[in-house]
């Protein structure tokens, strides 16, 4: 009888432990704009030149896994176009995201990224890709969440100052759990 009780209690413990959610997979996407100071700007108000202009657009998509609502890893791909330099890049990178604070399902997070840029032809640059960002994830209804983020990007590109192209972008995106 003791063996049966012990076996049943062991099986119940396994059943309860297996129902505890340790994490969840997700899909994410975003678009970001990079802004720069207009080199043609003058103080004279009648020339119509804006002080700050957009210089690049980044379109990103990825999938990942969130552990215990605090840490997430993801694998992403992107199309980055810097029209002021006529440079296109295709970074493929991994990210580590850490939720700094959480209020119900809304979070404030930081994210670090590292990867390589894919080179489909000689026209496109290759090199390393680094990123660091801060953002907020606003919980939506059901499983959709909105993300607003500020990111620093560094692309290792030959031909630029110090062989890299640095940019800061403001983006909006989503996460689907």
PDB file of N, CA, C and O in Angstrom, residues 134-170:
ATOM      1  N   UNK A 134      16.427  50.249 -25.909  1.00  0.00           N
ATOM      2  CA  UNK A 134      15.486  50.330 -24.801  1.00  0.00           C
ATOM      3  C   UNK A 134      14.103  50.477 -25.395  1.00  0.00           C
ATOM      4  O   UNK A 134      13.933  51.077 -26.457  1.00  0.00           O
ATOM      5  N   UNK A 135      13.109  49.934 -24.703  1.00  0.00           N
ATOM      6  CA  UNK A 135      11.764  50.054 -25.228  1.00  0.00           C
ATOM      7  C   UNK A 135      10.720  49.685 -24.201  1.00  0.00           C
ATOM      8  O   UNK A 135      11.028  49.289 -23.078  1.00  0.00           O
ATOM      9  N   UNK A 136       9.490  49.845 -24.627  1.00  0.00           N
ATOM     10  CA  UNK A 136       8.362  49.463 -23.788  1.00  0.00           C
ATOM     11  C   UNK A 136       7.423  48.584 -24.607  1.00  0.00           C
ATOM     12  O   UNK A 136       7.240  48.811 -25.808  1.00  0.00           O
ATOM     13  N   UNK A 137       6.895  47.586 -23.954  1.00  0.00           N
ATOM     14  CA  UNK A 137       5.920  46.693 -24.567  1.00  0.00           C
ATOM     15  C   UNK A 137       4.595  46.916 -23.877  1.00  0.00           C
ATOM     16  O   UNK A 137       4.494  46.735 -22.665  1.00  0.00           O
ATOM     17  N   UNK A 138       3.604  47.339 -24.636  1.00  0.00           N
ATOM     18  CA  UNK A 138       2.288  47.659 -24.097  1.00  0.00           C
ATOM     19  C   UNK A 138       1.350  46.497 -24.417  1.00  0.00           C
ATOM     20  O   UNK A 138       1.171  46.146 -25.585  1.00  0.00           O
ATOM     21  N   UNK A 139       0.805  45.914 -23.372  1.00  0.00           N
ATOM     22  CA  UNK A 139      -0.052  44.737 -23.544  1.00  0.00           C
ATOM     23  C   UNK A 139      -1.330  45.130 -24.269  1.00  0.00           C
ATOM     24  O   UNK A 139      -1.948  46.152 -23.982  1.00  0.00           O
ATOM     25  N   UNK A 140      -1.710  44.305 -25.210  1.00  0.00           N
ATOM     26  CA  UNK A 140      -2.949  44.504 -25.940  1.00  0.00           C
ATOM     27  C   UNK A 140      -3.950  43.438 -25.564  1.00  0.00           C
ATOM     28  O   UNK A 140      -3.720  42.616 -24.676  1.00  0.00           O
ATOM     29  N   UNK A 141      -5.043  43.447 -26.256  1.00  0.00           N
ATOM     30  CA  UNK A 141      -6.037  42.406 -26.020  1.00  0.00           C
ATOM     31  C   UNK A 141      -5.532  41.109 -26.646  1.00  0.00           C
ATOM     32  O   UNK A 141      -4.772  41.118 -27.599  1.00  0.00           O
ATOM     33  N   UNK A 142      -5.952  40.018 -26.105  1.00  0.00           N
ATOM     34  CA  UNK A 142      -5.543  38.686 -26.562  1.00  0.00           C
ATOM     35  C   UNK A 142      -4.029  38.531 -26.488  1.00  0.00           C
ATOM     36  O   UNK A 142      -3.433  38.768 -25.464  1.00  0.00           O
ATOM     37  N   UNK A 143      -3.384  38.205 -27.610  1.00  0.00           N
ATOM     38  CA  UNK A 143      -1.955  37.889 -27.581  1.00  0.00           C
ATOM     39  C   UNK A 143      -1.091  38.911 -28.309  1.00  0.00           C
ATOM     40  O   UNK A 143       0.099  38.725 -28.437  1.00  0.00           O
ATOM     41  N   UNK A 144      -1.665  40.001 -28.824  1.00  0.00           N
ATOM     42  CA  UNK A 144      -0.923  41.034 -29.545  1.00  0.00           C
ATOM     43  C   UNK A 144      -0.450  42.104 -28.578  1.00  0.00           C
ATOM     44  O   UNK A 144      -1.219  42.606 -27.772  1.00  0.00           O
ATOM     45  N   UNK A 145       0.823  42.486 -28.669  1.00  0.00           N
ATOM     46  CA  UNK A 145       1.387  43.556 -27.855  1.00  0.00           C
ATOM     47  C   UNK A 145       2.045  44.574 -28.779  1.00  0.00           C
ATOM     48  O   UNK A 145       2.627  44.217 -29.795  1.00  0.00           O
ATOM     49  N   UNK A 146       1.984  45.848 -28.398  1.00  0.00           N
ATOM     50  CA  UNK A 146       2.625  46.919 -29.154  1.00  0.00           C
ATOM     51  C   UNK A 146       3.965  47.249 -28.522  1.00  0.00           C
ATOM     52  O   UNK A 146       4.084  47.297 -27.300  1.00  0.00           O
ATOM     53  N   UNK A 147       4.966  47.504 -29.353  1.00  0.00           N
ATOM     54  CA  UNK A 147       6.308  47.837 -28.872  1.00  0.00           C
ATOM     55  C   UNK A 147       6.719  49.190 -29.432  1.00  0.00           C
ATOM     56  O   UNK A 147       6.554  49.457 -30.627  1.00  0.00           O
ATOM     57  N   UNK A 148       7.246  50.053 -28.564  1.00  0.00           N
ATOM     58  CA  UNK A 148       7.867  51.315 -28.961  1.00  0.00           C
ATOM     59  C   UNK A 148       9.297  51.258 -28.459  1.00  0.00           C
ATOM     60  O   UNK A 148       9.534  50.941 -27.297  1.00  0.00           O
ATOM     61  N   UNK A 149      10.270  51.571 -29.346  1.00  0.00           N
ATOM     62  CA  UNK A 149      11.665  51.347 -28.983  1.00  0.00           C
ATOM     63  C   UNK A 149      12.594  52.419 -29.540  1.00  0.00           C
ATOM     64  O   UNK A 149      12.297  53.050 -30.545  1.00  0.00           O
ATOM     65  N   UNK A 150      13.733  52.579 -28.860  1.00  0.00           N
ATOM     66  CA  UNK A 150      14.826  53.449 -29.279  1.00  0.00           C
ATOM     67  C   UNK A 150      16.075  52.572 -29.324  1.00  0.00           C
ATOM     68  O   UNK A 150      16.440  51.967 -28.316  1.00  0.00           O
ATOM     69  N   UNK A 151      16.723  52.481 -30.499  1.00  0.00           N
ATOM     70  CA  UNK A 151      17.828  51.547 -30.693  1.00  0.00           C
ATOM     71  C   UNK A 151      19.064  52.238 -31.251  1.00  0.00           C
ATOM     72  O   UNK A 151      18.962  53.165 -32.062  1.00  0.00           O
ATOM     73  N   UNK A 152      20.225  51.739 -30.835  1.00  0.00           N
ATOM     74  CA  UNK A 152      21.507  52.108 -31.417  1.00  0.00           C
ATOM     75  C   UNK A 152      21.966  50.928 -32.254  1.00  0.00           C
ATOM     76  O   UNK A 152      21.933  49.782 -31.800  1.00  0.00           O
ATOM     77  N   UNK A 153      22.396  51.187 -33.510  1.00  0.00           N
ATOM     78  CA  UNK A 153      22.845  50.138 -34.421  1.00  0.00           C
ATOM     79  C   UNK A 153      24.251  50.454 -34.895  1.00  0.00           C
ATOM     80  O   UNK A 153      24.563  51.604 -35.194  1.00  0.00           O
ATOM     81  N   UNK A 154      25.064  49.434 -35.003  1.00  0.00           N
ATOM     82  CA  UNK A 154      26.405  49.577 -35.579  1.00  0.00           C
ATOM     83  C   UNK A 154      26.598  48.460 -36.592  1.00  0.00           C
ATOM     84  O   UNK A 154      26.499  47.279 -36.271  1.00  0.00           O
ATOM     85  N   UNK A 155      26.880  48.876 -37.821  1.00  0.00           N
ATOM     86  CA  UNK A 155      27.131  47.922 -38.904  1.00  0.00           C
ATOM     87  C   UNK A 155      28.584  48.073 -39.338  1.00  0.00           C
ATOM     88  O   UNK A 155      29.037  49.187 -39.609  1.00  0.00           O
ATOM     89  N   UNK A 156      29.303  46.988 -39.390  1.00  0.00           N
ATOM     90  CA  UNK A 156      30.682  47.003 -39.865  1.00  0.00           C
ATOM     91  C   UNK A 156      30.712  47.027 -41.377  1.00  0.00           C
ATOM     92  O   UNK A 156      30.478  46.016 -42.019  1.00  0.00           O
ATOM     93  N   UNK A 157      30.947  48.220 -41.951  1.00  0.00           N
ATOM     94  CA  UNK A 157      30.951  48.385 -43.406  1.00  0.00           C
ATOM     95  C   UNK A 157      32.257  49.028 -43.851  1.00  0.00           C
ATOM     96  O   UNK A 157      32.636  50.092 -43.365  1.00  0.00           O
ATOM     97  N   UNK A 158      32.919  48.407 -44.784  1.00  0.00           N
ATOM     98  CA  UNK A 158      34.154  48.957 -45.317  1.00  0.00           C
ATOM     99  C   UNK A 158      33.817  50.189 -46.153  1.00  0.00           C
ATOM    100  O   UNK A 158      32.857  50.199 -46.916  1.00  0.00           O
ATOM    101  N   UNK A 159      34.603  51.238 -45.975  1.00  0.00           N
ATOM    102  CA  UNK A 159      34.402  52.458 -46.751  1.00  0.00           C
ATOM    103  C   UNK A 159      33.795  53.595 -45.954  1.00  0.00           C
ATOM    104  O   UNK A 159      33.747  54.726 -46.425  1.00  0.00           O
ATOM    105  N   UNK A 160      33.331  53.327 -44.754  1.00  0.00           N
ATOM    106  CA  UNK A 160      32.804  54.376 -43.891  1.00  0.00           C
ATOM    107  C   UNK A 160      33.856  54.742 -42.858  1.00  0.00           C
ATOM    108  O   UNK A 160      34.856  54.036 -42.695  1.00  0.00           O
ATOM    109  N   UNK A 161      33.643  55.836 -42.154  1.00  0.00           N
ATOM    110  CA  UNK A 161      34.579  56.250 -41.121  1.00  0.00           C
ATOM    111  C   UNK A 161      34.756  55.124 -40.107  1.00  0.00           C
ATOM    112  O   UNK A 161      33.771  54.590 -39.588  1.00  0.00           O
ATOM    113  N   UNK A 162      35.979  54.752 -39.834  1.00  0.00           N
ATOM    114  CA  UNK A 162      36.327  53.631 -38.951  1.00  0.00           C
ATOM    115  C   UNK A 162      35.703  52.309 -39.421  1.00  0.00           C
ATOM    116  O   UNK A 162      35.490  51.397 -38.619  1.00  0.00           O
ATOM    117  N   UNK A 163      35.363  52.219 -40.691  1.00  0.00           N
ATOM    118  CA  UNK A 163      34.754  51.023 -41.299  1.00  0.00           C
ATOM    119  C   UNK A 163      33.485  50.579 -40.575  1.00  0.00           C
ATOM    120  O   UNK A 163      33.257  49.386 -40.369  1.00  0.00           O
ATOM    121  N   UNK A 164      32.650  51.551 -40.195  1.00  0.00           N
ATOM    122  CA  UNK A 164      31.373  51.213 -39.565  1.00  0.00           C
ATOM    123  C   UNK A 164      30.366  52.329 -39.827  1.00  0.00           C
ATOM    124  O   UNK A 164      30.723  53.474 -40.058  1.00  0.00           O
ATOM    125  N   UNK A 165      29.117  51.950 -39.782  1.00  0.00           N
ATOM    126  CA  UNK A 165      28.014  52.878 -39.949  1.00  0.00           C
ATOM    127  C   UNK A 165      27.171  52.800 -38.685  1.00  0.00           C
ATOM    128  O   UNK A 165      26.578  51.760 -38.393  1.00  0.00           O
ATOM    129  N   UNK A 166      27.142  53.885 -37.906  1.00  0.00           N
ATOM    130  CA  UNK A 166      26.378  53.947 -36.664  1.00  0.00           C
ATOM    131  C   UNK A 166      25.098  54.725 -36.894  1.00  0.00           C
ATOM    132  O   UNK A 166      25.082  55.703 -37.650  1.00  0.00           O
ATOM    133  N   UNK A 167      24.026  54.311 -36.237  1.00  0.00           N
ATOM    134  CA  UNK A 167      22.763  55.026 -36.341  1.00  0.00           C
ATOM    135  C   UNK A 167      21.920  54.788 -35.095  1.00  0.00           C
ATOM    136  O   UNK A 167      22.090  53.800 -34.391  1.00  0.00           O
ATOM    137  N   UNK A 168      21.032  55.724 -34.842  1.00  0.00           N
ATOM    138  CA  UNK A 168      20.062  55.621 -33.756  1.00  0.00           C
ATOM    139  C   UNK A 168      18.687  55.693 -34.410  1.00  0.00           C
ATOM    140  O   UNK A 168      18.440  56.548 -35.257  1.00  0.00           O
ATOM    141  N   UNK A 169      17.805  54.778 -34.026  1.00  0.00           N
ATOM    142  CA  UNK A 169      16.494  54.730 -34.667  1.00  0.00           C
ATOM    143  C   UNK A 169      15.371  54.721 -33.645  1.00  0.00           C
ATOM    144  O   UNK A 169      15.544  54.294 -32.504  1.00  0.00           O
ATOM    145  N   UNK A 170      14.231  55.183 -34.094  1.00  0.00           N
ATOM    146  CA  UNK A 170      12.989  55.183 -33.320  1.00  0.00           C
ATOM    147  C   UNK A 170      12.034  54.266 -34.058  1.00  0.00           C
ATOM    148  O   UNK A 170      11.818  54.430 -35.267  1.00  0.00           O
TER     149      UNK A 170
END
